[in-house]
CSV table of C-alpha atoms in Angstrom, one decimal:
chain,number,residue,atom,x,y,z
C,38,MET,CA,46.7,32.5,45.8
C,39,ARG,CA,49.6,33.3,47.9
C,40,PRO,CA,52.2,30.3,47.8
C,41,THR,CA,52.7,28.6,51.1
C,42,GLU,CA,56.2,28.3,52.7
C,43,ASP,CA,57.0,24.6,51.5
C,44,GLN,CA,56.0,26.2,47.8
C,45,VAL,CA,58.3,29.7,48.5
C,46,VAL,CA,61.0,27.3,49.7
C,47,HIS,CA,60.7,24.4,46.8
C,48,GLU,CA,61.0,27.6,44.6
C,49,LEU,CA,63.6,28.7,46.1
C,50,GLN,CA,66.0,25.6,46.2
C,51,ASP,CA,64.6,25.1,42.4
C,52,ARG,CA,65.7,28.1,41.4
C,53,THR,CA,69.5,28.2,42.8
C,54,SER,CA,70.1,24.6,41.9
C,55,PRO,CA,73.1,24.2,40.2
C,56,SER,CA,73.9,21.9,36.9
C,57,ALA,CA,75.8,19.4,36.1
C,58,GLU,CA,77.9,21.8,34.0
C,59,SER,CA,78.4,24.4,36.6
C,60,MET,CA,79.7,22.1,39.4
C,61,ALA,CA,82.0,20.7,36.5
C,62,ALA,CA,83.5,23.9,36.0
C,63,LEU,CA,83.7,25.1,39.8
C,64,HIS,CA,85.3,21.8,40.5
C,65,ARG,CA,88.3,22.4,37.2
C,66,ARG,CA,88.7,26.2,39.0
C,67,LEU,CA,89.5,24.5,42.8
C,68,GLU,CA,92.0,22.0,41.0
C,69,SER,CA,93.8,24.3,39.6
C,70,GLY,CA,93.8,26.7,42.8
C,71,ALA,CA,94.8,24.1,44.9
C,72,GLU,CA,97.4,22.9,42.4
C,73,ARG,CA,98.7,27.0,42.4
C,74,ASP,CA,98.4,27.0,46.3
C,75,GLY,CA,100.1,23.7,46.9
C,76,MET,CA,97.2,22.2,48.4
C,77,LEU,CA,97.1,19.1,46.1
C,78,ASP,CA,98.5,16.3,48.3
C,79,VAL,CA,97.1,13.9,46.2
C,80,ALA,CA,95.2,14.4,42.7
C,81,TYR,CA,93.6,10.9,41.3
C,82,ARG,CA,92.0,9.9,38.2
C,83,THR,CA,90.2,6.6,37.1
C,84,LEU,CA,91.2,5.1,33.6
C,85,ASP,CA,89.2,2.5,31.8
C,86,THR,CA,91.4,-0.6,30.6
C,87,ALA,CA,91.3,-3.9,29.2
C,88,VAL,CA,92.3,-5.3,33.2
C,89,GLY,CA,89.4,-3.1,34.2
C,90,SER,CA,88.9,0.4,35.8
C,91,LEU,CA,92.5,1.4,37.5
C,92,LEU,CA,92.5,4.6,40.2
C,93,LEU,CA,95.3,6.6,39.6
C,94,ALA,CA,96.6,8.5,42.0
C,95,ALA,CA,100.0,11.1,42.1
C,96,THR,CA,101.6,13.3,45.0
C,97,PRO,CA,103.5,16.2,43.6
C,98,THR,CA,106.5,13.8,44.1
C,99,GLY,CA,105.0,11.0,41.6
C,100,LEU,CA,102.9,8.5,40.9
C,101,VAL,CA,101.8,6.7,44.6
C,102,ARG,CA,99.4,4.2,44.0
C,103,ILE,CA,97.2,2.4,41.0
C,104,ALA,CA,94.0,0.3,42.6
C,105,TYR,CA,92.6,-2.1,40.4
C,106,ALA,CA,88.5,-2.0,40.6
C,107,VAL,CA,88.4,-5.3,42.6
C,108,GLN,CA,90.5,-3.7,45.3
C,109,GLY,CA,88.4,-1.1,45.7
C,110,HIS,CA,89.1,2.3,44.8
C,111,GLU,CA,87.0,3.9,47.4
C,112,ALA,CA,89.4,1.9,50.1
C,113,ALA,CA,92.5,3.2,48.2
C,114,LEU,CA,91.7,6.8,48.6
C,115,GLU,CA,90.7,6.6,51.9
C,116,ALA,CA,94.1,4.4,52.7
C,117,LEU,CA,95.7,7.4,50.8
C,118,ALA,CA,94.0,10.0,53.1
C,119,ALA,CA,94.7,8.4,56.2
C,120,ALA,CA,98.7,8.0,55.1
C,121,VAL,CA,99.6,10.7,53.0
C,122,SER,CA,96.9,13.6,53.3
C,123,PRO,CA,93.4,14.1,53.1
C,124,ARG,CA,93.7,17.0,50.9
C,125,ILE,CA,92.8,14.8,47.6
C,126,LEU,CA,90.8,15.6,44.9
C,127,GLU,CA,89.7,14.1,41.7
C,128,ALA,CA,92.2,16.0,39.2
C,129,PRO,CA,93.5,14.4,36.1
C,130,GLY,CA,95.6,17.1,34.4
C,131,ARG,CA,98.7,15.5,37.2
C,132,LEU,CA,97.8,12.2,35.8
C,133,ASP,CA,98.4,12.5,32.1
C,134,ASP,CA,101.5,10.9,31.6
C,135,ALA,CA,100.7,7.8,33.5
C,136,ALA,CA,97.6,7.2,32.2
C,137,ARG,CA,99.4,7.5,28.6
C,138,GLU,CA,102.0,5.3,29.6
C,139,ILE,CA,99.8,2.9,30.9
C,140,GLU,CA,97.8,2.7,27.7
C,141,GLU,CA,100.4,2.3,25.3
C,142,TYR,CA,102.0,-0.5,27.9
C,143,LEU,CA,98.7,-2.5,27.9
C,144,ALA,CA,98.3,-1.9,24.3
C,145,GLY,CA,101.8,-3.7,23.8
C,146,GLY,CA,103.6,-0.7,22.6
C,147,ARG,CA,105.6,-0.1,25.9
C,148,ARG,CA,108.2,-2.3,27.8
C,149,THR,CA,109.0,0.8,30.4
C,150,PHE,CA,107.8,3.3,32.1
C,151,ASP,CA,109.1,6.9,32.6
C,152,LEU,CA,107.5,7.8,35.4
C,153,PRO,CA,108.3,9.5,39.0
C,154,LEU,CA,107.1,7.6,41.7
C,155,ASP,CA,106.4,8.3,45.1
C,156,PHE,CA,106.9,4.8,47.7
C,157,ALA,CA,105.0,6.8,50.5
C,158,LEU,CA,102.6,3.8,50.9
C,159,SER,CA,105.5,1.5,51.5
C,160,HIS,CA,108.1,1.2,54.1
C,161,GLY,CA,111.5,-0.4,54.9
C,162,PHE,CA,112.1,-4.1,53.2
C,163,ARG,CA,108.6,-4.3,51.4
C,164,GLN,CA,109.8,-0.7,49.7
C,165,THR,CA,113.3,-2.2,48.8
C,166,VAL,CA,111.8,-5.1,47.1
C,167,GLN,CA,109.2,-2.7,45.2
C,168,ARG,CA,112.1,-0.6,44.3
C,169,PHE,CA,113.9,-3.4,43.2
C,170,LEU,CA,110.8,-5.2,40.7
C,171,PRO,CA,111.2,-2.6,37.9
C,172,THR,CA,114.7,-4.4,37.0
C,173,ILE,CA,112.8,-7.4,36.0
C,174,GLY,CA,112.6,-7.0,32.3
C,175,TYR,CA,109.8,-7.1,30.4
C,176,GLY,CA,108.6,-10.4,29.4
C,177,GLN,CA,110.7,-11.9,32.0
C,178,THR,CA,110.1,-13.6,35.3
C,179,TYR,CA,111.5,-13.9,39.1
C,180,SER,CA,110.3,-16.8,41.4
C,181,TYR,CA,109.9,-15.0,44.7
C,182,THR,CA,112.9,-17.1,46.0
C,183,ARG,CA,114.9,-15.6,43.2
C,184,VAL,CA,113.9,-11.6,43.9
C,185,ALA,CA,114.6,-12.6,48.0
C,186,ALA,CA,118.5,-13.3,47.0
C,187,GLU,CA,118.7,-10.5,44.6
C,188,VAL,CA,117.5,-8.2,46.8
C,189,GLY,CA,120.0,-9.8,49.5
C,190,ASN,CA,117.7,-11.4,52.0
C,191,PRO,CA,117.4,-14.9,50.7
C,192,LYS,CA,115.1,-16.5,53.6
C,193,ALA,CA,113.1,-13.5,53.4
C,194,VAL,CA,111.0,-15.2,50.5
C,195,ARG,CA,107.4,-14.8,52.4
C,196,ALA,CA,108.3,-11.1,52.5
C,197,VAL,CA,109.3,-11.0,49.3
C,198,GLY,CA,105.6,-12.5,49.0
C,199,SER,CA,104.3,-10.0,51.2
C,200,ALA,CA,106.4,-6.8,49.4
C,201,CYS,CA,104.5,-8.3,46.3
C,202,ALA,CA,101.2,-8.5,47.7
C,203,THR,CA,101.1,-5.0,48.8
C,204,ASN,CA,102.8,-3.2,46.2
C,205,PRO,CA,101.2,0.1,46.0
C,206,LEU,CA,101.8,0.0,42.3
C,207,PRO,CA,101.0,-2.9,40.5
C,208,LEU,CA,101.4,-2.6,36.8
C,209,VAL,CA,104.4,0.3,36.7
C,210,VAL,CA,106.5,-1.6,39.9
C,211,PRO,CA,105.9,-5.0,38.0
C,212,CYS,CA,104.8,-7.3,40.6
C,213,HIS,CA,103.2,-9.5,38.5
C,214,ARG,CA,106.6,-10.9,36.9
C,215,VAL,CA,107.2,-12.6,40.5
C,216,LEU,CA,105.8,-16.2,40.2
C,217,PRO,CA,105.6,-18.9,42.5
C,218,ALA,CA,108.2,-21.9,42.1
C,219,SER,CA,104.9,-24.2,42.0
C,220,GLY,CA,104.4,-23.0,38.2
C,221,SER,CA,101.0,-21.6,39.1
C,222,VAL,CA,100.4,-17.8,38.1
C,223,GLY,CA,100.1,-17.0,41.9
C,224,ARG,CA,97.9,-14.3,43.6
C,225,TYR,CA,97.6,-10.6,42.3
C,226,ALA,CA,96.3,-7.3,43.6
C,227,GLY,CA,94.2,-7.1,40.2
C,228,GLY,CA,93.2,-10.5,40.6
C,229,ALA,CA,95.0,-13.9,39.3
C,230,GLU,CA,93.2,-13.3,35.6
C,231,ALA,CA,94.5,-9.9,35.5
C,232,LYS,CA,98.1,-11.3,36.2
C,233,SER,CA,98.2,-14.1,33.4
C,234,VAL,CA,96.6,-11.1,30.7
C,235,LEU,CA,99.6,-9.1,31.5
C,236,LEU,CA,102.1,-12.1,31.5
C,237,ALA,CA,100.5,-13.2,28.4
C,238,MET,CA,100.5,-10.0,26.6
C,239,GLU,CA,104.0,-9.6,27.6
C,240,ARG,CA,105.1,-12.9,26.1
C,241,THR,CA,103.4,-12.0,22.7
C,242,THR,CA,104.7,-9.0,22.4
C,243,THR,CA,108.2,-10.1,23.1
C,244,GLY,CA,108.1,-13.3,21.1
C,245,ARG,CA,106.8,-10.5,17.8
V,155,MET,CA,91.4,11.1,65.9
V,156,PRO,CA,90.3,8.8,63.3
V,157,PRO,CA,91.2,9.4,59.7
V,158,LYS,CA,89.7,11.7,57.5
V,159,ALA,CA,88.0,11.4,54.6
V,160,PRO,CA,89.3,12.5,51.3
V,161,PHE,CA,88.6,16.2,50.5
V,162,GLU,CA,86.9,14.9,47.2
V,163,THR,CA,84.2,13.8,49.3
V,164,VAL,CA,83.1,17.1,50.8
V,165,VAL,CA,83.0,18.5,47.1
V,166,THR,CA,80.9,16.2,46.2
V,167,ASP,CA,78.8,16.0,49.3
V,168,HIS,CA,78.2,19.9,49.7
V,169,GLY,CA,79.3,21.6,46.8
V,170,PRO,CA,76.1,21.8,45.4
V,171,THR,CA,74.1,23.2,48.9
V,172,VAL,CA,77.2,25.8,49.0
V,173,LEU,CA,77.0,26.6,45.9
V,174,ARG,CA,72.7,27.1,46.2
V,175,VAL,CA,73.7,29.1,49.5
V,176,CYS,CA,76.0,31.0,47.9
V,177,ARG,CA,73.4,32.0,44.7
V,178,ALA,CA,70.6,32.9,47.1
V,179,VAL,CA,72.9,35.2,49.5
V,180,LEU,CA,75.1,36.9,46.6
V,181,GLY,CA,72.2,36.8,43.9
V,182,SER,CA,74.5,36.9,41.1
V,183,HIS,CA,76.1,33.8,39.6
V,184,ALA,CA,79.5,35.0,38.8
V,185,ASP,CA,79.8,36.0,42.7
V,186,ALA,CA,78.6,32.9,43.7
V,187,GLU,CA,81.2,31.3,42.2
V,188,ASP,CA,83.8,33.5,43.4
V,189,ALA,CA,82.7,33.0,46.6
V,190,TRP,CA,82.1,29.2,46.4
V,191,SER,CA,85.5,28.9,45.0
V,192,GLU,CA,87.4,30.6,47.8
V,193,THR,CA,85.1,28.6,50.1
V,194,PHE,CA,86.6,25.4,49.1
V,195,LEU,CA,89.9,26.4,48.8
V,196,ALA,CA,90.2,27.3,52.3
V,197,ALA,CA,88.2,24.1,53.4
V,198,LEU,CA,90.4,22.3,51.4
V,199,ARG,CA,93.3,24.0,53.2
V,200,ALA,CA,92.0,23.4,56.6
V,201,TRP,CA,90.6,20.0,56.1
V,202,PRO,CA,93.3,17.7,57.8
V,203,ASP,CA,92.7,20.2,61.1
V,204,LEU,CA,89.2,20.2,61.1
V,205,PRO,CA,87.7,18.3,64.5
V,206,ALA,CA,86.6,14.9,63.4
V,207,ASP,CA,83.0,15.5,65.3
V,208,ALA,CA,82.6,18.9,63.8
V,209,ASN,CA,79.6,19.4,61.4
V,210,VAL,CA,80.8,19.6,57.7
V,211,GLU,CA,78.2,21.2,56.1
V,212,ALA,CA,78.0,24.1,59.6
V,213,TRP,CA,81.8,24.5,58.9
V,214,LEU,CA,81.3,25.0,55.0
V,215,VAL,CA,78.8,27.7,55.6
V,216,THR,CA,80.7,29.4,58.1
V,217,ILE,CA,83.3,29.5,55.2
V,218,ALA,CA,80.8,30.7,52.5
V,219,HIS,CA,79.2,33.1,54.9
V,220,ARG,CA,82.7,35.1,55.5
V,221,LYS,CA,83.6,34.4,51.6
V,222,ALA,CA,80.4,35.8,50.4
V,223,ILE,CA,81.1,39.3,52.7
V,224,ASP,CA,84.6,39.5,51.0
V,225,VAL,CA,82.9,39.0,47.6
V,226,VAL,CA,80.6,42.2,48.3
V,227,ARG,CA,83.3,44.2,49.7
V,228,ALA,CA,85.9,43.5,46.8
V,229,HIS,CA,83.1,45.0,44.5
V,230,ARG,CA,82.5,48.0,46.5
V,231,ARG,CA,86.1,48.9,46.9
V,232,HIS,CA,86.5,48.1,42.7
V,233,PRO,CA,82.7,48.8,41.6
V,234,VAL,CA,82.3,46.6,37.7
V,235,PRO,CA,79.8,48.6,36.2
V,236,VAL,CA,78.5,45.9,34.0
V,237,ALA,CA,74.5,45.4,34.5
V,238,GLU,CA,73.9,42.0,36.3
V,239,VAL,CA,72.5,39.0,34.3
V,240,PRO,CA,71.9,36.5,36.7
V,241,GLU,CA,69.6,34.4,34.7
V,242,ARG,CA,71.4,32.0,32.3
V,243,ALA,CA,70.7,29.7,30.0
V,244,GLU,CA,70.3,26.6,32.9
V,245,GLN,CA,67.9,28.2,34.7
V,246,THR,CA,64.6,27.0,34.2
V,247,ALA,CA,62.9,30.5,34.0
V,248,LEU,CA,61.9,32.3,31.2
V,249,PRO,CA,62.6,36.2,31.4
V,250,GLY,CA,59.8,38.0,33.0
V,251,SER,CA,57.9,34.4,34.9
V,252,VAL,CA,57.1,34.6,38.1
V,253,ASP,CA,60.5,32.4,38.9
V,254,THR,CA,62.7,35.4,37.5
V,255,ASP,CA,60.4,37.5,40.2
V,256,LEU,CA,61.1,35.6,43.0
V,257,TRP,CA,64.9,35.7,42.1
V,258,ARG,CA,64.7,39.5,42.5
V,259,GLU,CA,63.1,39.3,45.3
V,260,VAL,CA,65.4,37.5,47.2
V,261,ARG,CA,67.8,40.1,46.4
V,262,ALA,CA,65.5,42.7,47.7
V,263,LEU,CA,65.3,41.0,51.0
V,264,PRO,CA,67.0,42.7,54.1
V,265,THR,CA,70.6,40.8,54.4
V,266,LYS,CA,70.2,39.2,57.6
V,267,GLN,CA,66.6,37.7,56.5
V,268,ARG,CA,68.4,36.5,53.0
V,269,GLN,CA,71.2,35.0,55.1
V,270,SER,CA,68.8,33.0,57.4
V,271,VAL,CA,66.6,32.0,54.6
V,272,ALA,CA,69.7,30.4,52.6
V,273,TYR,CA,71.2,29.0,55.9
V,274,HIS,CA,68.1,27.3,57.0
V,275,TYR,CA,65.9,26.3,54.4
V,276,LEU,CA,68.7,25.7,51.6
V,277,ALA,CA,71.6,24.6,53.8
V,278,GLY,CA,69.4,22.8,56.6
V,279,LEU,CA,71.2,24.5,59.8
V,280,PRO,CA,69.1,25.0,62.6
V,281,TYR,CA,68.5,28.1,63.8
V,282,ALA,CA,70.9,27.9,66.9
V,283,GLN,CA,73.8,27.1,64.3
V,284,VAL,CA,72.5,30.2,61.8
V,285,ALA,CA,72.9,32.4,64.8
V,286,ASP,CA,76.4,31.5,65.2
V,287,ILE,CA,76.7,32.6,61.9
V,288,ILE,CA,75.4,35.7,61.3
V,289,GLY,CA,75.4,36.5,65.0
V,290,GLY,CA,72.0,37.6,67.5
V,291,SER,CA,70.0,35.1,69.2
V,292,ALA,CA,68.3,31.7,67.4
V,293,ALA,CA,65.3,33.2,68.0
V,294,ALA,CA,66.4,36.4,66.2
V,295,ALA,CA,67.7,34.3,62.9
V,296,ARG,CA,64.1,32.4,63.6
V,297,ARG,CA,62.2,35.7,63.0
V,298,ALA,CA,64.5,36.6,60.1
V,299,ALA,CA,63.8,33.5,58.2
V,300,ALA,CA,60.1,33.5,58.9
V,301,ASP,CA,59.9,37.4,57.7
V,302,GLY,CA,62.4,36.6,54.9
V,303,VAL,CA,59.8,33.5,53.7
V,304,ASN,CA,56.9,36.0,54.9
V,305,ARG,CA,57.8,38.5,52.4
V,306,LEU,CA,58.6,36.4,49.4
V,307,ARG,CA,54.6,34.6,50.1
V,308,ALA,CA,53.4,38.6,49.8
V,309,GLN,CA,55.1,39.2,46.7
V,310,HIS,CA,53.4,36.2,45.2
V,311,THR,CA,50.0,36.3,45.9
V,312,ALA,CA,49.1,35.2,42.3
V,313,GLY,CA,51.4,31.9,43.5
V,314,PHE,CA,53.6,30.7,40.9
V,315,ALA,CA,53.2,26.7,40.9
V,316,ARG,CA,53.9,26.0,37.5
V,317,GLY,CA,51.3,23.9,36.0
V,318,ASP,CA,50.0,21.9,39.0
V,319,GLY,CA,46.8,23.3,38.8
V,320,SER,CA,47.0,25.3,41.7
């Protein structure tokens, strides 16, 4: 019996259907081709950690975004597409150093980060504050008021809060070391619980 | 202009379909992979400037059509003296099975029929868009696709349904 048109088409679809391995190999080839041709404007990967799945993204300049799962990885990538470039690929190679240093940090074995950073996602006073934050040492905490004073704008306490809340690089730019004067942990991009975990971890390893 | 989606979503959403199309059009898996790679590199380059209302799949198939032609031309200039072995472990068909016959017969179709079948039946493009890509009218594209499918049907009077009782 002659097969029907549907059977022929179905068979053709079946026979040309790629395996996951084929697609993964082609994806890797695309990543290296894009890197070679200077078209990998943003490379990203995810990293499973004790504070949840983290999205790590980097431009050729440096690490540009770290997003907690609660912030939404997809939303973070869409924001990068709009603000930096839509030439975005999941390409873990560029994030090797960042992933390793973050893992070391979360394991308590690293106190400072040695990574090139790209502050393309922030501007003006917010960026000034964010660039200041890494000078707050491991295990130390500042109040929002103190940060405002340190960056030379003592009245801008609320703006310091906004700068911390919109920090595109949490963990590496340690906004978790800035606390409200009330003594509470305060808000955090990764949730108050993640902030407590980081602060507790830094206190413990500092006390050792 | 509304913001463009991250290109990764284009690869995820359309990568497998474009590879099917390349495989059907080129017959060889290695050639199809070359055409796919060139297609997505070109698409990545042009992605920021693609109009927001563009049909992404039709756009990708149009690029793949040109890249497949480039791959064939490159072979003509630099013939590779190696027997083609399109069937790989990932294919479900056993050597000599009717599936393998279908594969060979797809490759034996006239170019326009093969392209029309791939772009309409595998990529799901309407005939007007198929015609935009391969040239000629929508009616001619429809005829070419129908002729192609009929030819494949005719080659399989024995049928190739696998174990479904027909």
